[in-house]
Coordinates of C-alpha atoms and ligand atoms in Angstrom, one line a residue:
X1 CA 0.0 0.0 0.0
X2 CA 2.6 2.5 1.0
X3 CA 4.4 2.7 -2.3
X4 CA 5.5 6.2 -1.7
X5 CA 7.4 5.2 1.4
X6 CA 9.5 2.6 -0.4
X7 CA 12.1 5.1 -1.4
X8 CA 15.3 3.4 -2.1
X9 CA 13.8 0.0 -2.0
X10 CA 12.4 -1.4 -5.2
X11 CA 9.0 -0.8 -6.5
X12 CA 7.3 -4.1 -7.1
X13 CA 5.6 -4.5 -10.4
X14 CA 2.8 -6.6 -9.3
X15 CA 1.6 -8.0 -12.6
X16 CA 3.0 -11.4 -11.6
X17 CA 1.7 -11.2 -8.1
X18 CA -1.7 -10.6 -9.5
X19 CA -1.4 -13.7 -11.7
X20 CA -1.4 -16.3 -9.0
X21 CA -4.1 -16.4 -6.4
X22 CA -6.0 -13.2 -7.2
X23 CA -6.7 -14.0 -10.8
X24 CA -7.7 -17.5 -9.9
X25 CA -10.2 -16.3 -7.4
X26 CA -11.3 -13.5 -9.6
X27 CA -11.9 -15.7 -12.6
X28 CA -14.0 -18.1 -10.5
X29 CA -16.3 -15.5 -9.2
X30 CA -16.5 -13.0 -12.0
X31 CA -17.4 -14.4 -15.4
X32 CA -15.3 -13.1 -18.3
X33 CA -18.4 -11.8 -20.0
X34 CA -19.3 -9.4 -17.2
X35 CA -19.1 -6.4 -19.5
X36 CA -22.0 -7.6 -21.6
X37 CA -23.8 -8.7 -18.4
X38 CA -23.5 -5.4 -16.7
X39 CA -24.3 -3.4 -19.7
X40 CA -24.1 0.3 -19.8
X41 CA -23.2 1.3 -16.3
X42 CA -23.4 4.9 -15.2
X43 CA -20.0 6.6 -15.5
X44 CA -18.7 9.1 -13.0
X45 CA -15.3 10.6 -13.8
X46 CA -13.7 12.8 -11.2
X47 CA -10.6 14.7 -12.3
X48 CA -8.7 16.9 -9.8
X49 CA -6.7 19.8 -11.0
X50 CA -3.0 19.9 -10.1
X51 CA -3.3 17.2 -7.4
X52 CA 0.0 15.4 -6.7
X53 CA 0.2 11.6 -6.3
X54 CA 1.8 12.1 -2.9
X55 CA -1.2 14.1 -1.6
X56 CA -3.5 11.1 -1.3
X57 CA -3.7 8.8 1.7
X58 CA -4.0 5.6 -0.2
X59 CA -0.8 6.5 -2.2
X60 CA 1.2 6.8 1.0
X61 CA 0.4 10.2 2.5
X62 CA -0.1 9.7 6.3
X63 CA -0.7 13.3 7.3
X64 CA -3.4 14.5 4.8
X65 CA -6.9 13.1 5.3
X66 CA -8.5 11.7 2.1
X67 CA -10.8 9.0 3.6
X68 CA -13.3 9.2 0.7
X69 CA -10.7 8.8 -2.1
X70 CA -9.1 6.0 0.0
X71 CA -12.4 4.3 0.3
X72 CA -12.7 4.2 -3.5
X73 CA -9.3 2.4 -3.6
X74 CA -10.4 0.0 -0.8
X75 CA -13.5 -0.9 -2.8
X76 CA -11.9 -0.8 -6.1
X77 CA -8.6 -0.8 -8.1
X78 CA -5.7 1.4 -7.5
X79 CA -3.4 2.1 -10.5
X80 CA 0.1 3.0 -9.5
X81 CA 1.6 3.6 -12.9
X82 CA -1.1 5.9 -14.2
X83 CA 0.3 8.5 -16.5
X84 CA -1.0 11.8 -18.0
X85 CA -0.3 12.6 -21.6
X86 CA 1.0 16.1 -20.7
X87 CA 2.2 17.9 -17.6
X88 CA -0.1 21.0 -17.9
X89 CA -3.9 21.3 -18.1
X90 CA -5.1 22.0 -21.6
X91 CA -3.2 19.3 -23.5
X92 CA -3.7 16.7 -20.7
X93 CA -7.4 17.3 -20.8
X94 CA -7.6 17.2 -24.6
X95 CA -5.8 13.8 -24.5
X96 CA -8.1 12.5 -21.7
X97 CA -11.3 13.4 -23.6
X98 CA -10.1 12.2 -27.0
X99 CA -7.8 9.2 -26.1
X100 CA -5.1 10.7 -28.3
X101 CA -1.8 12.4 -27.7
X102 CA -2.4 16.1 -27.7
X103 CA 0.0 16.5 -30.6
X104 CA -2.5 14.7 -32.8
X105 CA -5.3 17.2 -32.2
X106 CA -3.0 20.3 -32.4
X107 CA -3.4 20.8 -28.6
X108 CA 0.3 20.5 -28.0
X109 CA 2.1 23.8 -28.1
X110 CA 5.3 24.7 -30.0
X111 CA 5.6 28.0 -28.1
X112 CA 6.1 28.8 -24.4
X113 CA 2.3 29.1 -24.0
X114 CA 1.2 25.6 -23.3
X115 CA -2.3 26.2 -22.1
X116 CA -5.2 28.3 -23.4
X117 CA -4.8 31.7 -21.8
X118 CA -8.2 33.3 -22.6
X119 CA -11.8 32.5 -23.0
X120 CA -11.6 35.0 -25.8
X121 CA -9.0 33.2 -27.9
X122 CA -9.6 31.2 -31.0
X123 CA -7.8 28.0 -30.1
X124 CA -9.5 25.0 -28.5
X125 CA -10.4 21.4 -29.0
X126 CA -11.1 21.1 -32.7
X127 CA -14.8 20.4 -33.5
X128 CA -13.7 17.4 -35.6
X129 CA -12.1 15.7 -32.6
X130 CA -14.4 13.0 -31.0
X131 CA -14.7 13.0 -27.3
X132 CA -15.9 10.0 -25.3
X133 CA -18.9 12.2 -24.3
X134 CA -20.0 12.4 -28.0
X135 CA -19.9 8.6 -28.4
X136 CA -21.6 8.0 -25.1
X137 CA -24.3 10.5 -26.1
X138 CA -24.8 8.5 -29.3
X139 CA -25.1 5.3 -27.2
X140 CA -28.0 6.8 -25.3
X141 CA -26.2 8.2 -22.3
X142 CA -27.2 11.5 -20.7
X143 CA -23.9 13.4 -20.6
X144 CA -22.8 16.3 -18.4
X145 CA -19.7 18.2 -17.5
X146 CA -19.6 20.0 -14.2
X147 CA -16.5 22.1 -13.5
X148 CA -13.5 23.2 -15.5
X149 CA -13.3 22.8 -19.2
X150 CA -10.2 24.8 -20.4
X151 CA -10.4 23.6 -24.0
X152 CA -11.6 26.8 -25.7
X153 CA -15.0 28.4 -26.5
X154 CA -15.2 30.2 -29.8
X155 CA -13.6 30.0 -33.3
X156 CA -14.8 33.0 -35.3
X157 CA -17.4 34.9 -33.4
X158 CA -18.6 35.5 -29.9
X159 CA -21.5 33.0 -30.0
X160 CA -20.3 30.2 -32.3
X161 CA -19.2 28.1 -29.3
X162 CA -17.4 25.8 -31.6
X163 CA -15.1 24.5 -28.9
X164 CA -17.7 24.6 -26.2
X165 CA -18.5 21.4 -24.2
X166 CA -22.0 21.3 -25.7
X167 CA -20.4 21.1 -29.1
X168 CA -18.3 18.1 -27.9
X169 CA -21.0 15.7 -26.9
X170 CA -22.0 17.0 -23.5
X171 CA -25.8 17.5 -23.1
X172 CA -25.3 19.7 -20.0
X173 CA -22.5 22.0 -18.9
X174 CA -22.1 23.9 -15.7
X175 CA -18.8 25.4 -14.8
X176 CA -15.8 27.4 -16.0
X177 CA -15.0 27.4 -19.6
X178 CA -11.5 28.4 -18.6
X179 CA -9.4 27.7 -15.5
X180 CA -9.1 29.1 -12.0
X181 CA -6.4 31.8 -11.7
X182 CA -5.2 34.0 -8.9
X183 CA -6.8 36.8 -10.8
X184 CA -10.2 35.3 -10.0
X185 CA -9.7 36.1 -6.4
X186 CA -7.7 39.2 -6.8
X187 CA -5.9 39.0 -3.5
X188 CA -2.8 37.0 -4.6
X189 CA -0.1 37.8 -7.1
X190 CA -1.6 37.8 -10.6
X191 CA -0.9 34.5 -12.3
X192 CA -1.8 35.1 -15.9
X193 CA -0.5 38.6 -16.0
X194 CA 2.9 37.5 -14.5
X195 CA 3.5 35.1 -17.4
X196 CA 2.2 37.4 -20.1
X197 CA 2.7 41.0 -19.5
X198 CA 6.3 41.2 -20.4
X199 CA 6.1 39.3 -23.6
X200 CA 2.9 41.1 -24.7
X201 CA 4.4 44.5 -24.1
X202 CA 7.6 43.4 -25.8
X203 CA 5.8 42.1 -28.9
X204 CA 3.6 45.2 -29.0
X205 CA 6.7 47.4 -29.1
X206 CA 8.4 45.3 -31.7
X207 CA 5.4 45.3 -34.0
X208 CA 4.8 49.0 -33.6
X209 CA 8.4 49.6 -34.6
X210 CA 8.1 47.3 -37.6
X211 CA 4.8 48.9 -38.7
X212 CA 6.3 52.4 -38.4
X213 CA 9.5 51.4 -40.3
X214 CA 7.4 49.8 -43.1
X215 CA 5.1 52.8 -43.2
X216 CA 7.9 55.3 -43.5
X217 CA 9.7 53.1 -46.1
X218 CA 6.6 52.9 -48.2
X219 CA 5.6 56.6 -47.9
X220 CA 9.1 57.7 -48.8
X221 CA 9.4 55.1 -51.6
X222 CA 12.5 53.7 -50.0
X223 CA 11.2 50.2 -50.5
X224 CA 7.9 48.7 -51.7
X225 CA 5.7 46.8 -49.4
X226 CA 2.0 45.9 -49.8
X227 CA -0.5 47.8 -47.8
X228 CA -2.1 44.5 -46.9
X229 CA 1.0 43.5 -45.0
X230 CA 1.3 46.7 -43.1
X231 CA -2.4 46.6 -42.1
X232 CA -2.2 42.9 -41.0
X233 CA 0.8 43.7 -38.9
X234 CA -0.8 46.7 -37.4
X235 CA -3.9 44.6 -36.4
X236 CA -1.5 42.1 -34.9
X237 CA 0.2 44.8 -32.9
X238 CA -3.1 46.2 -31.8
X239 CA -4.2 42.7 -30.5
X240 CA -1.0 42.4 -28.5
X241 CA -1.5 45.8 -27.1
X242 CA -5.1 45.1 -25.9
X243 CA -4.0 41.7 -24.6
X244 CA -1.3 43.4 -22.6
X245 CA -3.8 46.1 -21.5
X246 CA -6.4 43.5 -20.6
X247 CA -4.1 41.5 -18.4
X248 CA -4.1 44.4 -16.0
X249 CA -7.2 44.0 -13.9
X250 CA -9.6 42.8 -16.6
X251 CA -8.7 39.1 -16.5
X252 CA -11.2 38.6 -13.8
X253 CA -14.0 39.7 -16.1
X254 CA -12.7 38.0 -19.2
X255 CA -11.6 34.6 -17.7
X256 CA -13.3 34.1 -14.4
X257 CA -16.8 33.3 -15.6
X258 CA -19.3 30.7 -15.0
X259 CA -21.6 29.2 -17.6
X260 CA -24.7 27.0 -17.6
X261 CA -24.9 25.5 -21.0
X262 CA -24.6 28.3 -23.5
X263 CA -25.4 31.1 -21.0
X264 CA -23.1 33.0 -18.8
X265 CA -24.5 33.0 -15.3
X266 CA -21.8 34.9 -13.4
X267 CA -19.2 37.3 -14.8
X268 CA -17.0 37.6 -12.9
X269 CA -17.8 34.5 -10.9
X270 CA -18.4 34.4 -7.1
X271 CA -15.7 32.2 -5.6
X272 CA -17.4 31.7 -2.2
X273 CA -20.3 29.8 -3.7
X274 CA -18.7 27.9 -6.5
X275 CA -17.9 24.7 -4.5
X276 CA -21.5 24.3 -3.2
X277 CA -22.9 25.2 -6.6
X278 CA -20.8 22.7 -8.4
X279 CA -21.9 20.0 -5.9
X280 CA -25.5 20.9 -6.2
X281 CA -25.3 20.7 -10.0
X282 CA -23.6 17.3 -9.9
X283 CA -26.0 15.9 -7.4
X284 CA -29.1 17.1 -9.2
X285 CA -27.8 15.8 -12.5
X286 CA -27.4 12.3 -10.9
X287 CA -30.9 12.6 -9.4
X288 CA -32.4 13.6 -12.7
X289 CA -30.8 10.8 -14.6
X290 CA -30.8 7.9 -12.1
X291 CA -33.1 5.9 -14.3
X292 CA -31.0 6.0 -17.4
X293 CA -27.3 5.5 -18.0
X294 CA -25.4 8.7 -17.5
X295 CA -21.9 10.1 -17.9
X296 CA -21.0 12.7 -15.4
X297 CA -17.6 14.3 -15.7
X298 CA -16.8 16.3 -12.5
X299 CA -13.8 18.3 -13.4
X300 CA -12.9 19.8 -10.1
X301 CA -11.5 23.3 -9.6
X302 CA -9.6 21.9 -6.6
X303 CA -6.7 21.9 -5.9
X304 CA -5.5 24.7 -8.3
X305 CA -4.5 28.0 -6.9
X306 CA -5.9 30.2 -5.5
X307 CA -7.1 27.2 -3.5
X308 CA -10.7 28.4 -2.9
X309 CA -11.7 26.8 0.4
X310 CA -14.8 27.2 2.4
X311 CA -14.6 28.4 6.0
X312 CA -15.5 24.9 7.3
X313 CA -12.2 23.5 6.0
X314 CA -9.9 26.4 6.7
X315 CA -7.2 25.6 9.2
X316 CA -8.2 21.9 9.5
X317 CA -5.3 20.2 7.9
X318 CA -1.7 19.9 8.9
X319 CA -0.5 21.3 5.6
X320 CA -1.8 24.8 5.5
X321 CA -4.2 26.2 2.9
X322 CA -3.1 23.6 0.4
X323 CA -3.9 20.7 2.8
X324 CA -7.2 22.3 3.7
X325 CA -8.1 22.5 0.0
X326 CA -7.2 18.8 -0.6
X327 CA -9.3 17.8 2.4
X328 CA -12.2 19.8 1.1
X329 CA -11.8 18.2 -2.3
X330 CA -11.9 14.7 -0.6
X331 CA -15.1 15.8 1.1
X332 CA -16.6 16.7 -2.3
X333 CA -15.7 13.3 -3.5
X334 CA -17.5 11.8 -0.5
X335 CA -20.6 13.8 -1.2
X336 CA -20.7 12.4 -4.7
X337 CA -20.2 8.9 -3.4
X338 CA -23.1 9.4 -0.9
X339 CA -25.5 10.3 -3.6
X340 CA -24.5 7.3 -5.7
X341 CA -25.0 5.1 -2.7
X342 CA -28.2 6.6 -1.6
X343 CA -29.8 6.4 -5.0
X344 CA -29.0 2.7 -5.1
X345 CA -26.5 3.2 -8.0
X346 CA -23.4 1.9 -6.3
X347 CA -23.2 -1.4 -8.2
X348 CA -24.3 0.1 -11.5
X349 CA -21.8 3.0 -11.5
X350 CA -18.2 2.9 -12.8
X351 CA -16.3 5.6 -10.9
X352 CA -12.9 6.9 -11.8
X353 CA -10.7 9.4 -9.9
X354 CA -7.5 10.9 -11.2
X355 CA -5.6 14.2 -11.4
X356 CA -4.8 15.9 -14.7
X357 CA -1.1 16.0 -14.0
X358 CA 1.4 16.3 -11.1
X359 CA 1.4 18.8 -8.4
X360 CA 3.0 22.2 -8.9
X361 CA 6.3 22.6 -7.1
X362 CA 6.6 26.3 -8.0
X363 CA 3.4 27.3 -6.3
X364 CA 4.6 28.9 -3.1
X365 CA 3.9 32.0 -1.1
X366 CA 6.9 32.6 1.1
X367 CA 7.3 29.4 2.9
X368 CA 3.8 28.3 2.5
X369 CA 3.2 25.4 0.1
X370 CA 0.4 26.2 -2.4
X371 CA 1.0 23.3 -4.8
X372 CA 0.9 19.5 -4.6
X373 CA 3.4 16.9 -3.5
X374 CA 4.5 14.2 -5.9
X375 CA 5.9 11.8 -3.4
X376 CA 9.1 10.0 -4.4
X377 CA 8.8 11.1 -8.0
X378 CA 11.1 13.7 -9.4
X379 CA 9.7 17.0 -10.8
X380 CA 6.2 18.3 -11.1
X381 CA 3.6 20.2 -13.1
X382 CA 5.0 21.5 -16.4
X383 CA 7.8 18.9 -16.7
X384 CA 6.7 16.6 -19.5
X385 CA 9.4 14.0 -18.9
X386 CA 10.0 13.5 -15.2
X387 CA 7.6 11.2 -13.4
X388 CA 6.4 13.9 -10.9
X389 CA 4.9 15.9 -13.8
X390 CA 2.9 13.0 -15.2
X391 CA 2.4 10.1 -12.8
X392 CA -0.9 10.7 -11.0
X393 CA -3.4 8.8 -8.8
X394 CA -5.8 6.7 -10.7
X395 CA -8.6 4.8 -8.9
X396 CA -11.5 2.8 -10.4
X397 CA -14.4 1.4 -8.5
X398 CA -17.3 -0.7 -9.7
X399 CA -18.5 -3.0 -7.0
X400 CA -19.7 -6.4 -7.9
X401 CA -18.0 -6.2 -11.2
X402 CA -14.4 -5.2 -10.6
X403 CA -12.4 -6.6 -7.7
X404 CA -12.0 -4.7 -4.5
X405 CA -8.8 -3.6 -2.9
X406 CA -6.5 -4.5 -5.8
X407 CA -3.4 -2.7 -6.8
X408 CA -2.3 -2.8 -10.5
X409 CA 1.2 -1.6 -11.2
X410 CA 0.9 -2.0 -15.0
X411 CA 1.5 1.0 -17.3
X412 CA -1.8 2.8 -17.9
X413 CA -2.7 6.3 -19.2
X414 CA -5.4 8.8 -18.7
X415 CA -6.0 8.3 -22.4
X416 CA -7.2 4.8 -21.6
X417 CA -10.4 6.1 -20.2
X418 CA -11.6 7.0 -23.7
X419 CA -11.7 3.4 -25.1
X420 CA -12.7 2.0 -21.7
X421 CA -15.9 4.0 -21.3
X422 CA -16.8 3.6 -24.9
X423 CA -16.5 -0.2 -24.5
X424 CA -18.7 0.0 -21.4
X425 CA -21.3 1.9 -23.3
X426 CA -21.2 -0.6 -26.1
X427 CA -19.9 1.9 -28.6
X428 CA -17.0 1.7 -31.0
X429 CA -13.9 3.9 -31.0
X430 CA -13.4 6.0 -34.2
X431 CA -11.6 4.1 -36.9
X432 CA -10.6 7.0 -39.0
X433 CA -7.8 8.2 -36.7
X434 CA -5.1 7.0 -34.3
X435 CA -6.3 6.3 -30.8
X436 CA -3.5 6.0 -28.3
X437 CA -5.5 4.9 -25.3
X438 CA -6.2 1.2 -24.6
X439 CA -9.2 -0.2 -22.9
X440 CA -8.5 -0.9 -19.2
X441 CA -11.2 -3.6 -18.9
X442 CA -9.0 -6.7 -19.7
X443 CA -6.5 -5.5 -17.1
X444 CA -9.2 -4.7 -14.5
X445 CA -10.9 -8.0 -15.2
X446 CA -7.7 -9.8 -14.8
X447 CA -8.0 -11.5 -18.2
X448 CA -4.6 -10.1 -19.1
X449 CA -1.5 -9.6 -17.0
X450 CA 0.0 -6.8 -18.9
X451 CA -1.5 -3.6 -20.2
X452 CA -1.2 -3.2 -24.0
X453 CA 1.1 -0.2 -23.6
X454 CA 4.6 -1.1 -24.6
X455 CA 5.9 2.4 -25.3
X456 CA 4.6 5.7 -24.0
X457 CA 5.7 9.0 -25.3
X458 CA 6.2 11.9 -22.9
X459 CA 5.8 15.2 -24.5
X460 CA 6.5 18.7 -23.3
X461 CA 4.4 20.8 -25.8
X462 CA 5.3 19.4 -29.2
X463 CA 8.7 18.3 -28.0
X464 CA 9.3 14.7 -27.2
X465 CA 11.2 14.8 -23.9
X466 CA 11.2 11.2 -22.8
X467 CA 9.9 7.7 -23.7
X468 CA 9.1 4.8 -21.5
X469 CA 9.3 1.2 -22.6
X470 CA 7.7 -1.6 -20.7
X471 CA 9.8 -4.6 -21.8
X472 CA 7.2 -7.3 -21.5
X473 CA 9.6 -10.3 -21.4
X474 CA 11.7 -9.0 -18.6
X475 CA 9.0 -6.9 -16.8
X476 CA 11.4 -4.0 -16.7
X477 CA 10.2 -0.4 -17.3
X478 CA 12.9 1.7 -18.9
X479 CA 12.7 5.4 -19.4
X480 CA 14.9 7.4 -21.7
X481 CA 15.1 11.2 -21.5
X482 CA 16.2 13.1 -24.6
X483 CA 15.6 16.4 -23.0
X484 CA 15.2 17.5 -19.4
X485 CA 14.4 21.0 -17.9
X486 CA 17.2 22.6 -15.9
X487 CA 15.7 22.3 -12.5
X488 CA 17.0 22.0 -9.0
X489 CA 14.5 20.8 -6.5
X490 CA 14.1 23.0 -3.5
X491 CA 15.8 26.1 -4.6
X492 CA 15.0 28.9 -7.0
X493 CA 16.3 27.2 -10.1
X494 CA 15.3 28.3 -13.6
X495 CA 11.8 26.9 -13.4
X496 CA 11.0 28.7 -10.2
X497 CA 11.8 32.1 -11.7
X498 CA 9.7 31.4 -14.8
X499 CA 6.8 30.0 -12.9
X500 CA 7.0 26.8 -14.9
X501 CA 9.7 24.8 -16.6
X502 CA 10.2 25.4 -20.3
X503 CA 10.0 22.7 -23.0
X504 CA 12.7 24.3 -25.2
X505 CA 15.2 27.1 -25.4
X506 CA 17.8 28.0 -22.8
X507 CA 16.1 26.3 -19.8
X508 CA 16.6 22.8 -21.0
X509 CA 19.4 20.2 -21.5
X510 CA 19.6 17.8 -24.4
X511 CA 21.0 14.4 -23.7
X512 CA 22.9 12.3 -26.2
X513 CA 23.0 9.5 -25.4
X514 CA 19.7 9.9 -23.6
X515 CA 19.5 9.6 -19.8
X516 CA 18.3 6.1 -19.1
X517 CA 16.6 4.9 -16.0
X518 CA 15.2 1.6 -14.9
X519 CA 11.9 2.8 -13.4
X520 CA 11.1 -0.6 -12.0
X521 CA 14.2 -0.4 -9.7
X522 CA 14.6 3.4 -9.5
X523 CA 11.2 5.0 -9.6
X524 CA 12.7 8.3 -8.4
X525 CA 14.9 8.5 -11.5
X526 CA 17.9 9.1 -9.3
X527 CA 20.5 6.8 -10.9
X528 CA 21.0 7.2 -14.6
X529 CA 22.4 4.1 -16.3
X530 CA 25.3 4.0 -18.7
X531 CA 26.9 1.5 -21.0
X532 CA 29.2 0.6 -18.1
X533 CA 26.5 -0.1 -15.5
X534 CA 23.9 -1.5 -17.9
X535 CA 25.2 -4.1 -20.4
X536 CA 22.1 -3.7 -22.6
X537 CA 22.3 0.1 -22.6
X538 CA 22.9 0.5 -26.4
X539 CA 20.3 -2.1 -27.3
X540 CA 17.7 -0.4 -25.1
X541 CA 18.4 3.0 -26.5
X542 CA 18.3 1.6 -30.1
X543 CA 15.0 -0.1 -29.5
X544 CA 13.4 3.0 -28.0
X545 CA 14.8 5.1 -30.9
X546 CA 13.1 2.7 -33.3
X547 CA 9.8 3.1 -31.5
X548 CA 10.1 6.9 -31.7
X549 CA 10.7 6.6 -35.4
X550 CA 7.6 4.5 -35.8
X551 CA 5.6 6.9 -33.6
X552 CA 6.7 9.9 -35.7
X553 CA 5.4 8.2 -38.8
X554 CA 1.9 8.2 -37.3
X555 CA 1.8 11.9 -36.8
X556 CA 0.2 14.2 -39.4
X557 CA 0.3 18.0 -39.5
X558 CA -2.7 19.6 -38.0
X559 CA -3.7 23.3 -37.3
X560 CA -1.9 24.5 -34.1
X561 CA -4.5 25.5 -31.6
X562 CA -2.0 27.1 -29.2
X563 CA -0.1 29.2 -31.8
X564 CA 0.5 32.8 -30.8
X565 CA -2.4 33.9 -32.9
X566 CA -4.9 31.3 -31.6
X567 CA -3.8 31.9 -28.0
X568 CA -4.3 35.7 -28.1
X569 CA -7.2 37.6 -26.6
X570 CA -9.6 38.7 -29.2
X571 CA -12.4 41.1 -28.2
X572 CA -14.8 39.7 -30.8
X573 CA -14.5 36.3 -29.3
X574 CA -14.8 37.3 -25.7
X575 CA -17.8 35.6 -24.0
X576 CA -19.8 38.5 -22.6
X577 CA -22.9 38.8 -20.4
X578 CA -24.3 42.1 -21.4
X579 CA -23.1 44.4 -24.2
X580 CA -19.4 44.2 -24.9
X581 CA -17.2 45.6 -23.4
X582 CA -19.4 46.1 -20.3
X583 CA -19.7 42.4 -19.4
X584 CA -21.2 41.8 -16.1
X585 CA -23.9 39.6 -14.6
X586 CA -24.9 37.5 -11.7
X587 CA -27.8 35.2 -12.4
X588 CA -27.1 32.7 -9.7
X589 CA -28.0 34.5 -6.6
X590 CA -31.6 35.2 -6.0
X591 CA -32.7 38.8 -5.4
X592 CA -33.4 38.1 -1.8
X593 CA -29.8 37.1 -1.2
X594 CA -28.7 40.2 -2.9
X595 CA -30.7 42.4 -0.6
X596 CA -29.4 40.5 2.5
Ligands
NAG601 C1 1.4 14.7 2.4 O1 1.0 15.8 1.6 C2 1.5 17.0 2.1 C3 0.8 18.1 1.3 O2 1.1 18.1 -0.1 C4 3.0 17.0 1.9 O3 3.5 18.3 2.3 C5 3.6 15.9 2.7 O4 5.0 15.8 2.5 C6 2.9 14.6 2.3 N1 3.4 13.5 3.2 C7 3.9 12.4 2.7 C8 4.3 11.4 3.7 O5 3.9 12.1 1.5
NAG602 C1 -23.3 -4.9 -4.8 O1 -22.1 -5.6 -5.0 C2 -21.6 -6.1 -3.7 C3 -20.2 -6.7 -4.0 O2 -20.2 -7.7 -4.9 C4 -22.6 -7.2 -3.2 O3 -22.1 -7.7 -2.0 C5 -24.0 -6.5 -3.0 O4 -24.9 -7.4 -2.7 C6 -24.4 -5.8 -4.3 N1 -25.6 -5.1 -4.1 C7 -26.6 -5.1 -4.9 C8 -27.8 -4.3 -4.5 O5 -26.7 -5.9 -5.9
NAG603 C1 -9.6 18.0 -38.3 O1 -9.4 19.0 -39.3 C2 -8.1 19.3 -39.6 C3 -8.0 20.4 -40.7 O2 -9.0 21.3 -40.5 C4 -7.3 18.2 -40.1 O3 -5.9 18.5 -40.3 C5 -7.4 17.0 -39.1 O4 -6.7 15.9 -39.6 C6 -8.8 16.7 -38.8 N1 -8.8 15.8 -37.7 C7 -9.5 14.6 -37.7 C8 -9.4 13.8 -36.5 O5 -10.2 14.3 -38.7

């Protein structure tokens, strides 16, 4: 159970342990055909934001209280090698919903901006990508998203909602189209502004200079340049200017908004009520749909900064505000489990809990920890290659169908949820594109010992930083790092100054030959192997290199959703309650409350 405490000792890959007694018992009591027997279960997916694997009791934390999440593991399956496809929100969530590496959908960034920054930008999950929600909807499920989306809103105009959850297979949406930011609260150091203001202002100046130069050149006939180019550049400069301007004080109005379906209900959103409102929405969706199969994706705002915590939980944990927030999140999970139990849905509901990527090491305020803890794993949020950025908790419960209190150490991915829930719903995965996830059911059922994943590619933006190889015959899990960020834990190394580690440029190191680790012996990635210490070194590197080559052949160019242009604030795309630019509303609270 206490994997995270086994530092130094070896992490046991239990595939073989599984195979003896457990599988035997399991096969006797659970027929292989259970999936068709227990057809179309309800599906409840709970995804935490920025939660570290070391923050959870059943993953070895003995000072933070997460009894509800632990109970899920006790009554279900705990995955210990569960890996996100990216170490930041937007691409990881795109991969989760589509079962595909973010680079396939254009959701992996080639710039330093790796998440969508604005509700009013034109990037987002392309409408021609297929989410599991869309397929489950086609299979007769009632589908809802409650919470954070962060995969875009509009393409061309304010109301086209081309990237909106309702255009991606969800029948119901209540939550934030964007993400929580310190700006939403307004008391902490601005988060978005910090990472943007300098570059926005710099680009604005460069473009103004360029436009002036071209203009003078043209007017004095010094050189010829088309008006079209000058005008385009001027518009570009203007956009940068207003983005720069907006990031001072307006972010709250532009990004911190709450929507119900296509309507904005709060702009800016009220943080003190969001937790109870989200719970209310999730619970009433379950109640409304208890007689039909439903898919409910609860995409928690916890435990992202600014760590919105209700009074009841403040000061309760032993880990400051961060710990309070984690414990509140666990309480929310408990409330959801209560409703499932009370409505008699326990045995007919497949529940999944995970985090979108590792905890953020950079989130600090003085000495106070504001980000998650990744246990024995190196690195954290933003680091696409190191385990701490991508290895997350993953728990699945389905009583009566899946075994209880089982640990699976096989290689699994958040992308596996896509084919898994589609299989549960009796649907088929799209055949016209590459799907990288693999159904978890055979592994959960115990009909196979090993997951289908042999290689897994760990990207940082569009840059391949590391690759892991589960060598099936030896059971070893190798990991080769081609690129690592320059990062020193526990001091103000490069990443800390930038807020997040870069994927390219001067903040990274290339490795040739790659840094190789044996994750099965060295899960903390502390002891790189070499040709001297590992006789098979060259063979392993060559084999992994070949897999990379084959993987590259499956990639096709797609429009870049996180390009500078697509990730820029555009006034004509800004969701607005009222008449732009005076966007304000509060449709949630009743009049009576307002008077009080
Ligand atoms: C438990 O979680 C807290 C909060 O992230 C962390 O500070 C602490 O080190 C963790 N403890 C263990 C034993 O992992
Ligand atoms: C639910 O599954 C559990 C575990 O298999 C079983 O003990 C219980 O009787 C089941 N409950 C119902 C209502 O079928
Ligand atoms: C979606 O459309 C883009 C072009 O608009 C194309 O490059 C991409 O391959 C399409 N994706 C899928 C999954 O069909």
